[in-house]
CSV table of C-alpha atoms in Angstrom, one decimal:
chain,number,residue,atom,x,y,z
A,1,MET,CA,275.7,5.1,86.6
A,2,ILE,CA,273.0,6.5,89.0
A,3,GLU,CA,271.0,3.1,89.1
A,4,ILE,CA,273.5,1.3,91.0
A,5,PHE,CA,272.9,3.6,94.0
A,6,GLN,CA,269.3,2.1,94.1
A,7,TYR,CA,270.6,-1.1,95.4
A,8,GLU,CA,270.9,-1.0,99.2
A,9,PHE,CA,274.1,-3.3,98.9
A,10,MET,CA,275.5,-0.6,96.7
A,11,GLN,CA,274.7,2.2,99.1
A,12,ARG,CA,276.4,0.3,101.8
A,13,ALA,CA,279.5,-0.5,99.7
A,14,PHE,CA,280.0,3.1,99.0
A,15,ILE,CA,279.7,4.1,102.6
A,16,ALA,CA,282.3,1.3,103.2
A,17,ALA,CA,284.6,2.8,100.5
A,18,VAL,CA,284.4,6.2,102.4
A,19,LEU,CA,285.1,4.5,105.9
A,20,VAL,CA,287.9,2.7,104.4
A,21,SER,CA,289.5,5.8,102.8
A,22,VAL,CA,289.7,7.6,106.1
A,23,ALA,CA,291.8,4.8,107.8
A,24,CYS,CA,294.0,4.2,104.7
A,25,GLY,CA,294.5,7.8,104.2
A,26,ILE,CA,295.6,8.7,107.7
A,27,VAL,CA,297.3,5.6,108.9
A,28,GLY,CA,298.7,5.0,105.5
A,29,THR,CA,300.4,8.3,105.5
A,30,TYR,CA,302.4,7.1,108.5
A,31,VAL,CA,302.9,3.7,106.9
A,32,VAL,CA,304.5,5.3,104.0
A,33,ILE,CA,306.7,8.0,105.6
A,34,LYS,CA,307.7,5.7,108.5
A,35,ARG,CA,308.5,3.0,105.9
A,36,ILE,CA,306.6,0.2,107.8
A,37,VAL,CA,304.9,-1.3,104.7
A,38,PHE,CA,306.3,-4.6,105.4
A,39,ILE,CA,305.3,-4.6,109.1
A,40,SER,CA,301.9,-3.6,108.0
A,41,GLY,CA,301.8,-6.5,105.6
A,42,GLY,CA,302.7,-8.8,108.6
A,43,ILE,CA,299.9,-7.5,110.6
A,44,SER,CA,297.4,-7.8,108.1
A,45,HIS,CA,298.1,-11.4,107.4
A,46,ALA,CA,298.5,-12.2,111.1
A,47,ALA,CA,295.1,-10.8,111.5
A,48,PHE,CA,293.7,-13.8,109.5
A,49,GLY,CA,294.5,-15.8,112.7
A,50,GLY,CA,291.7,-13.6,114.4
A,51,ILE,CA,289.2,-14.4,111.4
A,52,GLY,CA,289.7,-18.0,112.0
A,53,LEU,CA,289.3,-17.8,115.8
A,54,GLY,CA,286.0,-15.8,115.1
A,55,TYR,CA,284.7,-18.5,113.0
A,56,PHE,CA,285.8,-21.1,115.7
A,57,LEU,CA,284.1,-19.3,118.6
A,58,GLY,CA,281.0,-18.5,116.6
A,59,ILE,CA,281.4,-14.7,116.8
A,60,ASN,CA,281.8,-12.0,114.2
A,61,PRO,CA,285.4,-12.6,112.7
A,62,ILE,CA,285.8,-8.9,112.3
A,63,LEU,CA,285.4,-8.4,116.1
A,64,ALA,CA,287.7,-11.4,116.8
A,65,ALA,CA,290.2,-9.8,114.4
A,66,ILE,CA,290.5,-6.7,116.6
A,67,PRO,CA,292.2,-8.2,119.7
A,68,PHE,CA,294.3,-10.5,117.4
A,69,SER,CA,295.6,-8.0,115.1
A,70,LEU,CA,296.5,-5.6,118.1
A,71,ILE,CA,298.4,-8.5,119.7
A,72,SER,CA,300.3,-9.3,116.6
A,73,ALA,CA,301.3,-5.7,116.2
A,74,LEU,CA,302.5,-5.5,119.8
A,75,GLY,CA,304.2,-8.8,119.2
A,76,ILE,CA,306.1,-7.5,116.3
A,77,GLY,CA,306.9,-4.3,118.1
A,78,ALA,CA,308.2,-6.1,121.2
A,79,ILE,CA,310.3,-8.7,119.4
A,80,ASN,CA,311.9,-5.8,117.5
A,81,GLN,CA,312.8,-4.0,120.6
A,82,ARG,CA,313.6,-6.8,123.1
A,83,VAL,CA,314.9,-9.8,121.1
A,84,LYS,CA,318.0,-9.9,119.1
A,85,VAL,CA,316.0,-11.1,115.9
A,86,SER,CA,316.1,-8.7,112.8
A,87,GLU,CA,312.8,-7.1,112.3
A,88,ASP,CA,312.1,-8.6,108.9
A,89,THR,CA,312.7,-12.1,110.2
A,90,ALA,CA,310.2,-11.4,113.1
A,91,ILE,CA,307.7,-10.0,110.6
A,92,GLY,CA,308.1,-13.2,108.5
A,93,ILE,CA,307.5,-15.4,111.5
A,94,LEU,CA,304.3,-13.6,112.8
A,95,TRP,CA,303.0,-13.3,109.2
A,96,SER,CA,303.0,-16.8,108.6
A,97,LEU,CA,302.0,-17.9,112.3
A,98,GLY,CA,298.9,-15.9,112.2
A,99,MET,CA,297.8,-17.3,108.7
A,100,ALA,CA,298.6,-20.9,109.9
A,101,LEU,CA,296.6,-20.3,113.2
A,102,GLY,CA,293.7,-19.0,111.0
A,103,ILE,CA,293.7,-22.0,108.8
A,104,ILE,CA,294.0,-24.4,111.9
A,105,PHE,CA,290.9,-22.6,113.6
A,106,VAL,CA,289.0,-22.9,110.4
A,107,ASN,CA,289.9,-26.5,110.3
A,108,LEU,CA,288.6,-27.1,113.7
A,109,THR,CA,285.3,-25.2,113.0
A,110,PRO,CA,282.6,-27.9,112.6
A,111,GLY,CA,280.6,-27.7,109.3
A,112,TYR,CA,280.9,-25.6,106.3
A,113,VAL,CA,282.5,-22.2,106.6
A,114,PRO,CA,280.7,-19.5,104.7
A,115,ASP,CA,282.4,-16.5,103.0
A,116,LEU,CA,285.8,-17.3,104.1
A,117,PHE,CA,287.0,-16.2,100.9
A,118,SER,CA,285.5,-12.6,101.6
A,119,TYR,CA,288.1,-12.3,104.5
A,120,LEU,CA,290.9,-13.3,102.2
A,121,PHE,CA,290.2,-11.2,99.0
A,122,GLY,CA,287.6,-8.8,100.3
A,123,SER,CA,283.9,-8.4,99.4
A,124,ILE,CA,282.8,-4.9,99.6
A,125,LEU,CA,279.4,-5.7,98.2
A,126,THR,CA,278.5,-7.9,101.2
A,127,VAL,CA,279.5,-5.7,104.1
A,128,PRO,CA,276.8,-6.0,106.7
A,129,ILE,CA,275.5,-2.8,108.5
A,130,SER,CA,277.0,-4.2,111.8
A,131,ASP,CA,280.4,-4.1,110.3
A,132,LEU,CA,279.9,-0.6,109.0
A,133,TYR,CA,279.3,0.4,112.6
A,134,ILE,CA,282.5,-1.3,113.6
A,135,MET,CA,284.4,0.4,111.0
A,136,LEU,CA,283.0,3.8,111.9
A,137,VAL,CA,283.9,3.3,115.5
A,138,LEU,CA,287.6,2.2,114.5
A,139,ASP,CA,287.9,5.2,112.2
A,140,LEU,CA,287.0,7.6,115.1
A,141,ILE,CA,289.4,5.9,117.4
A,142,ILE,CA,292.0,6.3,114.7
A,143,ILE,CA,291.2,10.0,114.2
A,144,GLY,CA,291.2,10.8,117.8
A,145,THR,CA,294.6,9.0,118.5
A,146,VAL,CA,296.3,10.8,115.6
A,147,PHE,CA,294.9,14.1,116.9
A,148,LEU,CA,296.3,13.6,120.3
A,149,PHE,CA,299.7,12.2,119.3
A,150,GLN,CA,300.5,13.8,116.0
A,151,ARG,CA,303.6,15.5,117.3
A,152,GLU,CA,305.2,12.3,118.5
A,153,PHE,CA,304.1,10.3,115.4
A,154,LEU,CA,305.7,13.0,113.2
A,155,ALA,CA,308.9,13.2,115.2
A,156,LEU,CA,309.1,9.5,115.5
A,157,SER,CA,308.7,9.0,111.7
A,158,PHE,CA,311.3,11.6,111.0
A,159,ASP,CA,314.1,10.8,113.2
A,160,GLU,CA,313.5,8.1,115.8
A,161,GLU,CA,316.8,8.4,117.7
A,162,PHE,CA,316.3,12.1,118.0
A,163,SER,CA,312.8,11.7,119.3
A,164,LYS,CA,314.3,9.8,122.2
A,165,VAL,CA,316.8,12.4,122.9
A,166,VAL,CA,314.2,15.2,123.2
A,167,GLY,CA,312.5,12.9,125.8
A,168,MET,CA,309.7,11.3,123.9
A,169,PRO,CA,308.7,7.7,125.1
A,170,SER,CA,309.5,6.7,121.6
A,171,GLU,CA,309.1,2.9,122.1
A,172,LEU,CA,305.6,3.3,123.4
A,173,ILE,CA,304.8,5.6,120.6
A,174,TYR,CA,305.9,3.2,118.1
A,175,MET,CA,303.8,0.4,119.7
A,176,LEU,CA,300.9,2.8,119.6
A,177,LEU,CA,301.4,3.5,115.9
A,178,LEU,CA,301.5,-0.3,115.1
A,179,CYS,CA,298.2,-0.5,117.0
A,180,LEU,CA,296.6,2.2,114.7
A,181,VAL,CA,298.0,0.1,111.9
A,182,ALA,CA,296.4,-3.0,113.3
A,183,LEU,CA,292.8,-1.2,113.7
A,184,SER,CA,293.0,0.1,110.2
A,185,VAL,CA,293.7,-3.4,108.9
A,186,VAL,CA,290.5,-4.5,110.6
A,187,VAL,CA,288.7,-1.5,109.0
A,188,LEU,CA,290.1,-2.6,105.6
A,189,ILE,CA,289.7,-6.4,105.6
A,190,LYS,CA,286.0,-6.6,104.6
A,191,VAL,CA,286.7,-4.4,101.6
A,192,VAL,CA,289.9,-5.8,100.1
A,193,GLY,CA,290.7,-8.8,102.3
A,194,VAL,CA,293.8,-9.5,104.3
A,195,ILE,CA,296.1,-10.4,101.3
A,196,LEU,CA,295.3,-7.0,99.5
A,197,VAL,CA,295.0,-4.6,102.6
A,198,ILE,CA,298.6,-3.4,102.1
A,199,ALA,CA,297.7,-1.9,98.6
A,200,LEU,CA,295.2,0.5,100.4
A,201,LEU,CA,297.5,1.4,103.2
A,202,THR,CA,300.3,2.3,100.8
A,203,ILE,CA,299.1,3.5,97.5
A,204,PRO,CA,296.8,6.5,98.2
A,205,ALA,CA,299.6,8.0,100.5
A,206,ALA,CA,302.3,7.2,98.0
A,207,ILE,CA,300.3,9.0,95.2
A,208,SER,CA,299.6,12.0,97.5
A,209,LYS,CA,303.2,12.2,98.7
A,210,GLN,CA,304.2,13.3,95.3
A,211,TYR,CA,302.0,16.5,95.3
A,212,THR,CA,302.4,17.7,98.9
A,213,SER,CA,305.1,18.2,101.5
A,214,ASN,CA,302.7,19.1,104.4
A,215,ILE,CA,301.6,16.2,106.4
A,216,ARG,CA,298.1,17.3,107.2
A,217,LYS,CA,297.4,18.1,103.5
A,218,LEU,CA,299.1,14.6,102.8
A,219,MET,CA,296.4,13.0,104.9
A,220,ALA,CA,293.6,14.9,103.6
A,221,LEU,CA,294.6,14.2,100.0
A,222,SER,CA,295.2,10.5,100.7
A,223,VAL,CA,291.7,10.3,102.2
A,224,ILE,CA,290.1,11.9,99.0
A,225,ILE,CA,292.2,10.1,96.6
A,226,GLY,CA,291.7,6.6,98.5
A,227,GLY,CA,287.8,7.3,98.5
A,228,LEU,CA,287.6,8.2,94.9
A,229,LEU,CA,289.8,5.3,93.7
A,230,THR,CA,288.0,2.8,95.9
A,231,SER,CA,284.8,4.0,94.5
A,232,ALA,CA,286.0,3.8,90.9
A,233,GLY,CA,287.2,0.3,91.5
A,234,LEU,CA,283.8,-0.7,93.1
A,235,TRP,CA,282.0,0.8,90.1
A,236,LEU,CA,284.3,-0.9,87.6
A,237,SER,CA,283.8,-4.3,89.5
A,238,TYR,CA,280.0,-3.8,89.2
A,239,VAL,CA,280.0,-3.0,85.5
A,240,PHE,CA,282.4,-5.7,84.4
A,241,ASN,CA,281.3,-8.3,87.1
A,242,LEU,CA,284.8,-8.6,88.5
A,243,ALA,CA,286.1,-9.3,92.1
A,244,SER,CA,285.7,-6.0,93.9
A,245,GLY,CA,288.7,-6.2,96.2
A,246,ALA,CA,291.1,-7.2,93.2
A,247,THR,CA,289.6,-4.5,91.0
A,248,ILE,CA,290.1,-1.8,93.6
A,249,VAL,CA,293.8,-2.8,94.0
A,250,LEU,CA,294.3,-2.8,90.0
A,251,VAL,CA,292.6,0.8,89.9
A,252,LEU,CA,294.9,2.1,92.7
A,253,THR,CA,298.2,0.6,91.0
A,254,PHE,CA,297.0,2.0,87.7
A,255,ALA,CA,296.6,5.5,89.3
A,256,PHE,CA,299.8,5.4,90.9
A,257,GLY,CA,301.4,4.5,87.7
A,258,ILE,CA,299.7,7.6,86.0
A,259,SER,CA,300.6,10.0,88.9
A,260,TYR,CA,304.1,9.0,88.7
A,261,TYR,CA,304.4,9.5,85.1
A,262,LEU,CA,302.3,12.8,85.2
A,263,ARG,CA,304.8,14.1,88.1
A,264,ASP,CA,308.1,13.9,85.9
B,15,MET,CA,329.4,23.4,145.0
B,16,THR,CA,328.0,23.2,141.3
B,17,LEU,CA,327.0,20.0,139.6
B,18,ASN,CA,329.1,18.7,136.8
B,19,ALA,CA,327.6,18.4,133.5
B,20,VAL,CA,328.8,15.0,132.9
B,21,GLU,CA,330.5,12.6,135.2
B,22,MET,CA,331.6,9.1,133.8
B,23,LYS,CA,333.3,6.5,136.1
B,24,ASN,CA,334.9,3.3,134.7
B,25,ILE,CA,332.9,3.2,131.8
B,26,SER,CA,333.3,0.2,129.5
B,27,LEU,CA,331.3,-1.1,126.5
B,28,LYS,CA,331.7,-4.0,124.2
B,29,PHE,CA,329.8,-4.6,121.2
B,30,ASN,CA,329.8,-8.2,119.8
B,31,GLU,CA,332.9,-8.9,122.0
B,32,GLN,CA,334.8,-6.1,120.6
B,33,SER,CA,335.8,-3.5,123.0
B,34,ILE,CA,334.6,0.1,122.0
B,35,LEU,CA,335.2,1.9,125.1
B,36,HIS,CA,337.6,0.9,128.0
B,37,ASP,CA,337.6,2.2,131.6
B,38,ILE,CA,336.6,5.8,130.6
B,39,ASN,CA,336.7,8.3,133.4
B,40,LEU,CA,335.5,11.8,132.0
B,41,LYS,CA,334.5,15.0,133.9
B,42,ILE,CA,332.7,17.7,131.9
B,43,GLU,CA,332.2,20.8,134.0
B,44,GLU,CA,329.3,23.1,133.8
B,45,LYS,CA,330.7,25.6,131.3
B,46,ASP,CA,333.3,23.6,129.7
B,47,PHE,CA,334.0,23.8,125.9
B,48,MET,CA,335.5,20.5,125.1
B,49,ALA,CA,336.3,18.8,121.8
B,50,ILE,CA,336.6,14.9,121.9
B,51,ILE,CA,339.1,13.9,119.3
B,52,GLY,CA,340.4,10.6,118.1
B,53,PRO,CA,340.6,8.4,115.0
B,54,ASN,CA,337.7,7.0,113.3
B,55,GLY,CA,336.4,4.0,115.3
B,56,GLY,CA,337.7,5.2,118.4
B,57,GLY,CA,334.4,5.3,120.2
B,58,LYS,CA,333.7,9.1,120.1
B,59,SER,CA,330.0,8.8,118.9
B,60,THR,CA,329.5,5.9,121.2
B,61,LEU,CA,330.7,8.1,124.0
B,62,LEU,CA,328.1,10.9,123.3
B,63,LYS,CA,325.3,8.1,123.0
B,64,ILE,CA,326.1,6.9,126.5
B,65,ILE,CA,325.9,10.5,127.7
B,66,LEU,CA,322.5,10.8,126.0
B,67,GLY,CA,321.3,7.5,127.4
B,68,LEU,CA,320.8,6.0,123.9
B,69,LEU,CA,323.3,3.3,124.9
B,70,THR,CA,323.9,1.7,128.2
B,71,PRO,CA,327.4,0.8,129.1
B,72,ASP,CA,328.4,-2.7,130.2
B,73,THR,CA,329.9,-1.4,133.3
B,74,GLY,CA,330.4,1.9,135.1
B,75,GLU,CA,328.4,4.9,136.2
B,76,VAL,CA,327.2,7.9,134.1
B,77,LYS,CA,325.6,11.0,135.6
B,78,VAL,CA,324.4,13.9,133.8
B,79,PHE,CA,323.9,17.1,136.1
B,80,GLY,CA,323.8,14.5,138.8
B,81,ARG,CA,321.0,12.4,137.1
B,82,GLU,CA,320.5,9.4,135.1
B,83,PRO,CA,321.1,10.1,131.5
B,84,LYS,CA,317.7,9.3,130.5
B,85,LYS,CA,316.1,11.7,133.2
B,86,ALA,CA,318.4,14.5,132.1
B,87,ARG,CA,317.3,14.7,128.5
B,88,ASP,CA,315.4,17.9,129.1
B,89,LEU,CA,318.8,19.6,129.7
B,90,MET,CA,320.7,18.2,126.6
B,91,GLY,CA,320.8,19.2,123.0
B,92,TYR,CA,322.2,16.8,120.3
B,93,LEU,CA,323.4,17.1,116.8
B,94,PRO,CA,323.9,13.6,115.4
B,95,GLN,CA,326.5,12.8,112.9
B,96,SER,CA,324.1,12.0,110.4
B,97,VAL,CA,320.3,11.6,110.2
B,98,SER,CA,318.9,9.1,107.7
B,99,PHE,CA,315.6,10.5,106.6
B,100,ASP,CA,313.4,9.8,103.6
B,101,HIS,CA,314.4,12.1,100.8
B,102,ASP,CA,311.0,13.5,100.4
B,103,PHE,CA,309.8,13.6,103.9
B,104,PRO,CA,306.7,16.0,104.5
B,105,ILE,CA,308.2,18.4,106.8
B,106,ASN,CA,309.4,21.9,106.7
B,107,VAL,CA,312.3,23.6,108.2
B,108,PHE,CA,310.3,25.4,111.0
B,109,ASP,CA,308.7,22.1,112.0
B,110,THR,CA,312.0,20.3,112.0
B,111,VAL,CA,313.6,22.8,114.3
B,112,LEU,CA,310.2,22.8,116.5
B,113,SER,CA,310.8,19.1,116.9
B,114,GLY,CA,313.8,20.0,119.1
B,115,ILE,CA,311.3,21.3,121.7
B,116,TYR,CA,309.2,18.9,123.6
B,117,HIS,CA,307.2,19.2,126.8
B,118,GLY,CA,305.6,15.8,127.2
B,119,LEU,CA,302.5,14.1,126.1
B,120,PHE,CA,299.4,16.0,125.3
B,121,LYS,CA,301.4,19.2,125.8
B,122,GLY,CA,301.5,21.5,122.6
B,123,TYR,CA,303.7,24.3,121.6
B,124,SER,CA,303.4,27.8,123.0
B,125,GLU,CA,304.1,31.2,121.4
B,126,ASN,CA,307.4,31.3,123.1
B,127,ASP,CA,308.4,28.0,121.6
B,128,ARG,CA,307.8,29.5,118.0
B,129,LYS,CA,309.7,32.5,118.8
B,130,ALA,CA,312.6,30.2,120.0
B,131,VAL,CA,312.7,28.5,116.7
B,132,ILE,CA,312.8,31.8,114.7
B,133,ASN,CA,315.7,32.9,117.0
B,134,ALA,CA,317.6,29.4,116.5
B,135,LEU,CA,317.0,29.9,112.8
B,136,LYS,CA,318.4,33.3,112.8
B,137,ASP,CA,321.4,32.1,114.7
B,138,VAL,CA,322.2,29.7,111.8
B,139,GLU,CA,321.2,32.2,109.0
B,140,MET,CA,318.4,29.9,107.9
B,141,GLU,CA,315.3,32.3,108.8
B,142,LYS,CA,314.3,32.9,105.2
B,143,PHE,CA,314.1,29.2,104.4
B,144,LYS,CA,311.7,28.6,107.5
B,145,ASP,CA,308.8,27.2,105.2
B,146,ARG,CA,311.1,25.2,102.8
B,147,GLN,CA,310.7,21.6,102.8
B,148,ILE,CA,313.6,20.0,104.2
B,149,SER,CA,314.5,17.8,101.2
B,150,ARG,CA,314.8,21.0,99.2
B,151,LEU,CA,317.8,22.1,101.0
B,152,SER,CA,321.6,21.5,100.2
B,153,GLY,CA,323.5,19.4,102.6
B,154,GLY,CA,325.2,22.3,104.4
B,155,GLN,CA,321.8,23.9,105.0
B,156,ILE,CA,320.3,20.8,106.4
B,157,GLN,CA,323.2,20.6,108.7
B,158,ARG,CA,322.4,24.2,109.9
B,159,VAL,CA,318.8,23.4,110.4
B,160,PHE,CA,319.9,20.3,112.6
B,161,ILE,CA,322.2,22.6,114.5
B,162,ALA,CA,319.2,24.9,115.0
B,163,ARG,CA,317.1,21.9,116.3
B,164,ALA,CA,319.9,21.1,118.7
B,165,ILE,CA,320.1,24.6,120.3
B,166,VAL,CA,316.5,25.6,120.2
B,167,ARG,CA,315.5,24.9,123.8
B,168,GLU,CA,318.7,26.3,125.2
B,169,PRO,CA,320.2,23.1,126.7
B,170,LYS,CA,322.6,23.1,129.6
B,171,LEU,CA,324.7,20.5,127.7
B,172,LEU,CA,325.2,20.8,123.9
B,173,LEU,CA,326.6,17.7,122.3
B,174,MET,CA,327.6,17.8,118.7
B,175,ASP,CA,329.0,15.0,116.7
B,176,GLU,CA,331.1,15.9,113.8
B,177,PRO,CA,329.4,19.5,113.4
B,178,MET,CA,331.9,20.6,110.7
B,179,ALA,CA,331.4,17.6,108.7
B,180,SER,CA,329.1,19.0,106.1
B,181,ILE,CA,329.1,22.7,106.9
B,182,ASP,CA,330.1,24.8,103.9
B,183,PRO,CA,333.5,26.5,104.5
B,184,GLU,CA,332.2,30.0,104.6
B,185,MET,CA,329.8,28.9,107.5
B,186,GLN,CA,332.7,27.7,109.6
B,187,ASN,CA,333.6,31.0,110.9
B,188,SER,CA,329.9,31.9,111.8
B,189,PHE,CA,329.4,28.5,113.4
B,190,TYR,CA,332.3,29.1,115.7
B,191,GLN,CA,331.1,32.6,116.5
B,192,LEU,CA,327.7,31.0,117.4
B,193,LEU,CA,329.5,28.6,119.6
B,194,SER,CA,331.5,31.2,121.4
B,195,LYS,CA,328.1,33.1,122.1
B,196,LEU,CA,326.6,29.9,123.4
B,197,LYS,CA,329.5,28.8,125.7
B,198,ASP,CA,328.7,31.1,128.4
B,199,LYS,CA,325.3,29.7,128.8
B,200,MET,CA,326.0,25.8,128.6
B,201,ALA,CA,328.6,23.1,128.3
B,202,ILE,CA,329.5,22.3,124.8
B,203,VAL,CA,331.2,19.0,123.7
B,204,LEU,CA,332.3,18.7,119.9
B,205,VAL,CA,333.2,15.3,118.6
B,206,SER,CA,335.8,15.6,115.8
B,207,HIS,CA,338.5,13.7,113.9
B,208,ASP,CA,340.2,16.9,112.8
B,209,VAL,CA,342.4,18.0,115.7
B,210,GLY,CA,343.9,21.2,114.3
B,211,ALA,CA,340.7,22.9,113.2
B,212,VAL,CA,339.0,22.3,116.5
B,213,SER,CA,341.8,23.0,118.9
B,214,ILE,CA,342.2,26.6,118.1
B,215,HIS,CA,338.6,27.2,119.3
B,216,VAL,CA,337.9,25.0,122.2
B,217,ASP,CA,339.2,25.3,125.8
B,218,LYS,CA,339.6,21.7,126.5
B,219,ILE,CA,340.4,18.5,124.8
B,220,ALA,CA,339.8,14.9,125.5
B,221,CYS,CA,341.8,12.3,123.4
B,222,LEU,CA,339.9,9.0,122.7
B,223,ASN,CA,340.7,5.9,121.2
B,224,GLN,CA,338.9,3.3,123.1
B,225,ARG,CA,340.6,4.4,126.0
B,226,LEU,CA,340.8,8.1,127.4
B,227,PHE,CA,344.5,9.2,126.7
B,228,TYR,CA,344.0,12.7,127.9
B,229,HIS,CA,341.6,15.2,129.0
B,230,GLY,CA,342.4,18.8,130.0
B,231,PRO,CA,343.5,22.1,128.7
B,232,VAL,CA,344.4,22.2,124.9
B,233,GLU,CA,348.0,23.6,125.7
B,234,ASP,CA,349.0,20.3,127.4
B,235,ALA,CA,347.3,17.9,125.0
B,236,LYS,CA,350.3,17.1,122.8
B,237,GLU,CA,351.5,14.0,124.7
B,238,GLY,CA,348.0,12.5,124.6
B,239,LEU,CA,347.4,13.0,121.0
B,240,GLU,CA,350.6,11.5,120.0
B,241,GLU,CA,349.6,8.5,122.0
B,242,VAL,CA,346.2,8.3,120.5
B,243,TYR,CA,347.4,8.7,116.7
B,244,ASN,CA,350.6,7.1,117.2
B,245,CYS,CA,352.6,9.8,115.4
B,246,PRO,CA,354.3,13.0,116.3
B,247,ILE,CA,351.9,16.1,116.1
B,248,ASP,CA,352.4,19.8,115.9
B,249,LEU,CA,349.7,21.0,118.0
B,250,ILE,CA,348.9,24.6,117.4
B,251,SER,CA,346.7,26.1,119.9
B,252,HIS,CA,346.9,29.6,118.3
B,253,GLY,CA,347.2,30.2,114.7
B,254,ILE,CA,346.6,28.1,111.5
B,255,PRO,CA,344.7,24.9,111.7
B,256,HIS,CA,346.7,21.7,111.3
B,257,ARG,CA,345.5,18.4,110.2
B,258,VAL,CA,346.7,15.3,111.7
B,259,LEU,CA,346.5,13.2,108.4
B,260,LYS,CA,348.9,15.6,106.8
B,261,GLU,CA,351.7,14.4,109.0
B,262,HIS,CA,351.9,11.0,107.3
């Protein structure tokens, strides 16, 4: 097993796995306890519009995905609060709009579009160093924001109405939480792709939630479990020569099944 | 002159073209202990939410201690009728009660806040459960925790929506004792559909069924109640609690 660490691309892949597990453990905890899994799925698919825009403009698709997924997160939140459209309808619309825009942008891009598939299904083995730096910065932003707003995020997740009553600016805090989801989607895209992002945002936290009832321990455990399972998936995909993103998701799902069985 | 806790003028609210509240004028004084009673669907919870600024009326004006409701939230404590939270939400009793205190963004909790939480938990006899995860409590215990959350920052106006709904019978007496201890410090408003049970404890009653039929001292409430419920009622202000529904 040691020899795989001799390859530089494998070293980078494992660093990516660690960076990913920080985002999915911390933000995934809120995604699971606030029950915004479907919203997060919408944001991650809408982010594909940003990937397409990046190709079209000739800039790094990951960088283009940052403003795009932030705007779609704010859009879902704003529609939810201001317009009389049910939340899941709003998500459905933005979900497909983002994907459609991405496809149109790719259509409009002259010539062949390389590694488009890696953004759809992930490609942890080809993460360039520059993307690792982007992921690191986004991770630090996520940690800092959660540290500053942990009281508000917890109160909002537990009882949104009551958080308003005690005087929290709950609507703004909710928007901020959706922005964190958007940033973690960007962190995760390179590893599992927009289509599979939601697995990493939910499964590690869902496993950990069965073993602790303290939110800080829940976050820490989710980070550790996410890191271990992503690395295990990465290793298996190397050994059996399988698609890395899909293998990671299979490992996560299998682990969830086992943990659920063990708990009862 | 002292400020009234709540002043409502000509409040009306419709929801999907259906009138929920119609032309409500209500005054709650600084140390009032009032029960808002009326049938289900009569708009009682809606009225509380308007006072809290969670709902905005279509017409009329609300002032809470002379301010807009949203700007008076630091003076209000609230017990919702029900809280829908995740069955295994990762929070314990202590942190749940602590969430009843809020000083603003970037402002953490002090040692005094933690003491206030312990005192509130003592008031509802839940101190020994302070580290217990909230989902591992009974319905009555959870209700007591939420009562502690409502009173922890010593509000000037305490709004409680059906507080007796899930309290265990043996807790009812100590609950009313707690309220009689608190009523010198704050205005208390209870929402209930159980007229008799509540009328022996409170000082004032407001009868609400879309319109406000009566509000004033308990002793004079009989007529208003009959209008609200459309049936004759023996209102006993001292003695055994009577239930409206038993009259049918």
